[in-house]
Amino acid sequence: MGAKVSTVMSSGRATSRRGPPTDYAGPGAGQERRLDIHVFVSEAGEMVAGRAWERCVWREARVLIAECPAPHLPPSIEAALRGVATEVARDRGWKGTGAVAFSLDDRSGVFRVISANVQPHAGAIAASPDAIGAHALEMRIDGCVDRRLPCTRLLVYGATRGEALRRAYRALSEMPGPAGIDRAFLMNRIASRAYCSGLTGTRLDQAVG
């Protein structure tokens, strides 16, 4: 599958690449994937683009699971995303840790930049979770829906995706206190055959119901 960029927002202007016009509303339901590329830029200008994180599990417009590397993402697509993210960081003169968010049409390979933000920092490039070659899941549990309550976050690693999923499920099941709504929802999603097979986003919702 070849990668096609629809729009890249950089330095306050839109640059049209191969693909639909700049007012393209995005891929249809069931085909869109949301991915983030983190770019680390040292004060000396050294730049590293990490692997793709996917916002895999959503609930009521909230991201409950982000995963790296993104399941079944073709290497050519990931390389294109990292290349565009690096261009955005270089063009904007980033110094620090930034993230470029993409919307990807999984069927056609067309993607577009939907946001780009940076957080300044001093010193050397920060360590990226994907730099150690492990599979990572970040889970957000309860509290997120009510801004008055703290949001619990769990970051789980595994040598393989299967190991990371097993550790995530065990960590959720062993959390003290009663199971909250998000916690029970996450355990159901992680244990589902659809998620274990690599389905994400709206495709996962359609498969699990």
Tab-separated table of C-alpha atoms in Angstrom:
chain	number	residue	atom	x	y	z
A	1	MET	CA	0.000	0.000	0.000
A	2	GLY	CA	1.435	3.362	-0.976
A	3	ALA	CA	1.231	6.369	1.279
A	4	LYS	CA	-0.509	9.546	0.130
A	5	VAL	CA	-0.566	12.810	2.057
A	6	SER	CA	-3.636	14.986	1.653
A	7	THR	CA	-2.605	18.053	3.649
A	8	VAL	CA	0.400	19.026	5.737
A	9	MET	CA	-0.004	22.038	8.021
A	10	SER	CA	3.364	23.637	8.654
A	11	SER	CA	4.498	27.160	9.574
A	12	GLY	CA	0.963	28.456	9.300
A	13	ARG	CA	0.404	27.369	5.719
A	14	ALA	CA	-1.073	24.343	3.983
A	15	THR	CA	1.025	22.407	1.512
A	16	SER	CA	-0.984	20.287	-0.899
A	17	ARG	CA	0.432	16.842	-1.630
A	18	ARG	CA	-0.934	13.916	-3.626
A	19	GLY	CA	-4.490	13.206	-2.547
A	20	PRO	CA	-7.806	14.993	-1.993
A	21	PRO	CA	-8.247	18.794	-1.701
A	22	THR	CA	-7.308	20.590	1.518
A	23	ASP	CA	-10.952	20.798	2.639
A	24	TYR	CA	-11.214	16.997	2.622
A	25	ALA	CA	-13.288	16.040	5.656
A	26	GLY	CA	-11.474	12.780	6.370
A	27	PRO	CA	-12.086	9.079	5.786
A	28	GLY	CA	-15.497	7.563	6.327
A	29	ALA	CA	-16.638	5.765	9.463
A	30	GLY	CA	-14.956	2.425	9.959
A	31	GLN	CA	-11.849	3.288	7.930
A	32	GLU	CA	-10.213	6.097	9.909
A	33	ARG	CA	-7.262	5.478	12.199
A	34	ARG	CA	-5.770	8.123	14.503
A	35	LEU	CA	-2.002	7.961	14.923
A	36	ASP	CA	0.630	10.070	16.672
A	37	ILE	CA	4.310	10.423	15.844
A	38	HIS	CA	6.447	11.833	18.657
A	39	VAL	CA	9.448	13.877	17.558
A	40	PHE	CA	12.338	14.523	19.946
A	41	VAL	CA	14.578	17.508	19.195
A	42	SER	CA	17.595	18.363	21.345
A	43	GLU	CA	18.897	21.893	21.880
A	44	ALA	CA	21.703	20.986	19.476
A	45	GLY	CA	19.127	20.224	16.784
A	46	GLU	CA	19.420	16.440	16.877
A	47	MET	CA	16.062	15.040	15.776
A	48	VAL	CA	14.491	11.607	16.255
A	49	ALA	CA	10.992	10.523	15.180
A	50	GLY	CA	9.567	7.674	17.235
A	51	ARG	CA	7.368	4.847	16.044
A	52	ALA	CA	3.645	5.354	15.534
A	53	TRP	CA	1.312	5.363	18.530
A	54	GLU	CA	-2.292	4.560	17.665
A	55	ARG	CA	-5.309	5.760	19.635
A	56	CYS	CA	-6.806	2.286	19.570
A	57	VAL	CA	-9.732	2.255	21.993
A	58	TRP	CA	-12.197	5.121	22.301
A	59	ARG	CA	-15.222	5.739	24.493
A	60	GLU	CA	-17.452	8.817	24.343
A	61	ALA	CA	-14.791	10.740	22.387
A	62	ARG	CA	-12.135	9.831	24.984
A	63	VAL	CA	-9.034	7.802	24.168
A	64	LEU	CA	-8.728	4.954	26.675
A	65	ILE	CA	-5.902	2.962	25.066
A	66	ALA	CA	-2.961	4.180	23.006
A	67	GLU	CA	-0.641	1.530	21.610
A	68	CYS	CA	2.855	1.441	20.121
A	69	PRO	CA	3.711	0.146	17.618
A	70	ALA	CA	0.366	0.532	15.862
A	71	PRO	CA	-1.155	-2.883	15.034
A	72	HIS	CA	-0.771	-4.014	11.411
A	73	LEU	CA	0.436	-0.618	10.197
A	74	PRO	CA	2.346	-1.143	6.917
A	75	PRO	CA	6.032	-0.133	7.235
A	76	SER	CA	5.723	2.142	4.193
A	77	ILE	CA	2.881	4.081	5.832
A	78	GLU	CA	4.737	4.403	9.133
A	79	ALA	CA	7.883	5.587	7.341
A	80	ALA	CA	5.848	8.229	5.498
A	81	LEU	CA	4.223	9.422	8.740
A	82	ARG	CA	7.602	9.711	10.450
A	83	GLY	CA	9.016	11.587	7.482
A	84	VAL	CA	6.183	14.127	7.466
A	85	ALA	CA	6.379	14.547	11.261
A	86	THR	CA	10.101	15.276	10.964
A	87	GLU	CA	9.423	17.832	8.217
A	88	VAL	CA	6.831	19.567	10.401
A	89	ALA	CA	9.215	19.695	13.381
A	90	ARG	CA	12.088	21.000	11.255
A	91	ASP	CA	9.948	23.575	9.437
A	92	ARG	CA	8.549	24.930	12.709
A	93	GLY	CA	11.925	24.980	14.420
A	94	TRP	CA	10.879	22.746	17.290
A	95	LYS	CA	13.132	22.425	20.333
A	96	GLY	CA	11.844	19.797	22.722
A	97	THR	CA	9.343	16.965	22.517
A	98	GLY	CA	6.489	17.311	20.065
A	99	ALA	CA	3.713	15.180	18.650
A	100	VAL	CA	2.175	15.256	15.191
A	101	ALA	CA	-1.292	13.680	14.990
A	102	PHE	CA	-2.532	12.060	11.785
A	103	SER	CA	-5.802	10.780	10.398
A	104	LEU	CA	-5.246	7.742	8.170
A	105	ASP	CA	-7.710	6.168	5.753
A	106	ASP	CA	-6.716	2.541	6.217
A	107	ARG	CA	-8.194	1.444	2.895
A	108	SER	CA	-6.637	4.002	0.535
A	109	GLY	CA	-3.483	4.914	2.469
A	110	VAL	CA	-4.359	8.634	2.347
A	111	PHE	CA	-3.437	10.499	5.518
A	112	ARG	CA	-3.529	14.087	6.735
A	113	VAL	CA	-2.057	16.066	9.606
A	114	ILE	CA	-4.714	17.101	12.128
A	115	SER	CA	-2.530	18.725	14.815
A	116	ALA	CA	1.084	19.420	15.767
A	117	ASN	CA	2.228	20.522	19.222
A	118	VAL	CA	5.565	20.820	21.009
A	119	GLN	CA	6.626	21.023	24.658
A	120	PRO	CA	10.017	22.711	25.235
A	121	HIS	CA	12.624	20.949	27.323
A	122	ALA	CA	16.290	21.364	28.134
A	123	GLY	CA	19.092	18.877	27.719
A	124	ALA	CA	19.453	15.775	25.587
A	125	ILE	CA	16.742	13.974	23.665
A	126	ALA	CA	14.251	12.320	25.984
A	127	ALA	CA	14.034	8.538	25.976
A	128	SER	CA	11.188	7.246	23.826
A	129	PRO	CA	9.123	4.293	25.087
A	130	ASP	CA	9.463	2.608	21.691
A	131	ALA	CA	13.258	3.007	21.673
A	132	ILE	CA	13.705	-0.173	23.723
A	133	GLY	CA	11.987	-2.278	21.069
A	134	ALA	CA	9.105	-3.337	23.309
A	135	HIS	CA	5.364	-3.169	22.729
A	136	ALA	CA	3.631	-0.565	24.886
A	137	LEU	CA	0.042	0.141	25.932
A	138	GLU	CA	-1.030	3.286	27.765
A	139	MET	CA	-4.426	2.983	29.457
A	140	ARG	CA	-6.510	5.777	30.975
A	141	ILE	CA	-9.020	4.737	33.595
A	142	ASP	CA	-12.021	6.538	35.107
A	143	GLY	CA	-11.810	10.116	36.332
A	144	CYS	CA	-11.141	11.319	32.765
A	145	VAL	CA	-14.842	11.826	32.138
A	146	ASP	CA	-15.105	14.037	35.241
A	147	ARG	CA	-12.402	16.713	35.274
A	148	ARG	CA	-12.801	17.089	39.026
A	149	LEU	CA	-11.435	13.579	39.540
A	150	PRO	CA	-7.890	12.375	38.817
A	151	CYS	CA	-7.311	10.148	35.814
A	152	THR	CA	-5.402	6.924	36.490
A	153	ARG	CA	-2.894	5.995	33.805
A	154	LEU	CA	-1.192	2.647	33.371
A	155	LEU	CA	1.770	2.130	31.048
A	156	VAL	CA	2.455	-1.534	30.295
A	157	TYR	CA	5.295	-3.049	28.263
A	158	GLY	CA	5.818	-6.471	26.733
A	159	ALA	CA	8.338	-8.110	24.432
A	160	THR	CA	5.400	-8.893	22.113
A	161	ARG	CA	1.905	-7.478	21.679
A	162	GLY	CA	0.419	-10.620	23.199
A	163	GLU	CA	2.578	-10.277	26.300
A	164	ALA	CA	1.670	-6.592	26.643
A	165	LEU	CA	-2.051	-7.403	26.389
A	166	ARG	CA	-1.789	-10.143	29.024
A	167	ARG	CA	0.073	-7.823	31.383
A	168	ALA	CA	-2.457	-5.053	30.786
A	169	TYR	CA	-5.387	-7.339	31.574
A	170	ARG	CA	-3.681	-8.653	34.713
A	171	ALA	CA	-2.815	-5.124	35.886
A	172	LEU	CA	-6.431	-4.030	35.465
A	173	SER	CA	-7.789	-7.094	37.267
A	174	GLU	CA	-5.413	-6.599	40.210
A	175	MET	CA	-6.146	-2.912	40.746
A	176	PRO	CA	-7.498	-2.326	44.276
A	177	GLY	CA	-11.023	-1.082	44.829
A	178	PRO	CA	-14.238	-1.687	42.899
A	179	ALA	CA	-14.058	-1.952	39.129
A	180	GLY	CA	-14.990	1.380	37.599
A	181	ILE	CA	-16.889	1.783	34.354
A	182	ASP	CA	-13.797	2.421	32.244
A	183	ARG	CA	-11.876	-0.380	33.932
A	184	ALA	CA	-14.552	-2.988	33.156
A	185	PHE	CA	-14.886	-1.633	29.613
A	186	LEU	CA	-11.122	-1.892	29.061
A	187	MET	CA	-10.944	-5.458	30.361
A	188	ASN	CA	-13.742	-6.418	27.979
A	189	ARG	CA	-11.990	-4.793	25.023
A	190	ILE	CA	-8.551	-6.244	25.790
A	191	ALA	CA	-9.996	-9.755	26.137
A	192	SER	CA	-12.008	-9.532	22.906
A	193	ARG	CA	-10.949	-11.587	19.907
A	194	ALA	CA	-11.361	-8.526	17.676
A	195	TYR	CA	-8.847	-6.408	19.609
A	196	CYS	CA	-6.408	-9.296	19.990
A	197	SER	CA	-6.513	-9.723	16.202
A	198	GLY	CA	-5.481	-6.083	15.722
A	199	LEU	CA	-8.756	-4.252	15.054
A	200	THR	CA	-8.817	-0.703	16.419
A	201	GLY	CA	-11.014	2.397	16.569
A	202	THR	CA	-14.460	2.268	14.993
A	203	ARG	CA	-13.698	-1.068	13.336
A	204	LEU	CA	-13.183	-2.528	16.802
A	205	ASP	CA	-16.432	-0.977	18.056
A	206	GLN	CA	-18.343	-2.441	15.116
A	207	ALA	CA	-16.871	-5.908	15.690
A	208	VAL	CA	-17.404	-5.997	19.461
A	209	GLY	CA	-20.645	-4.020	19.626
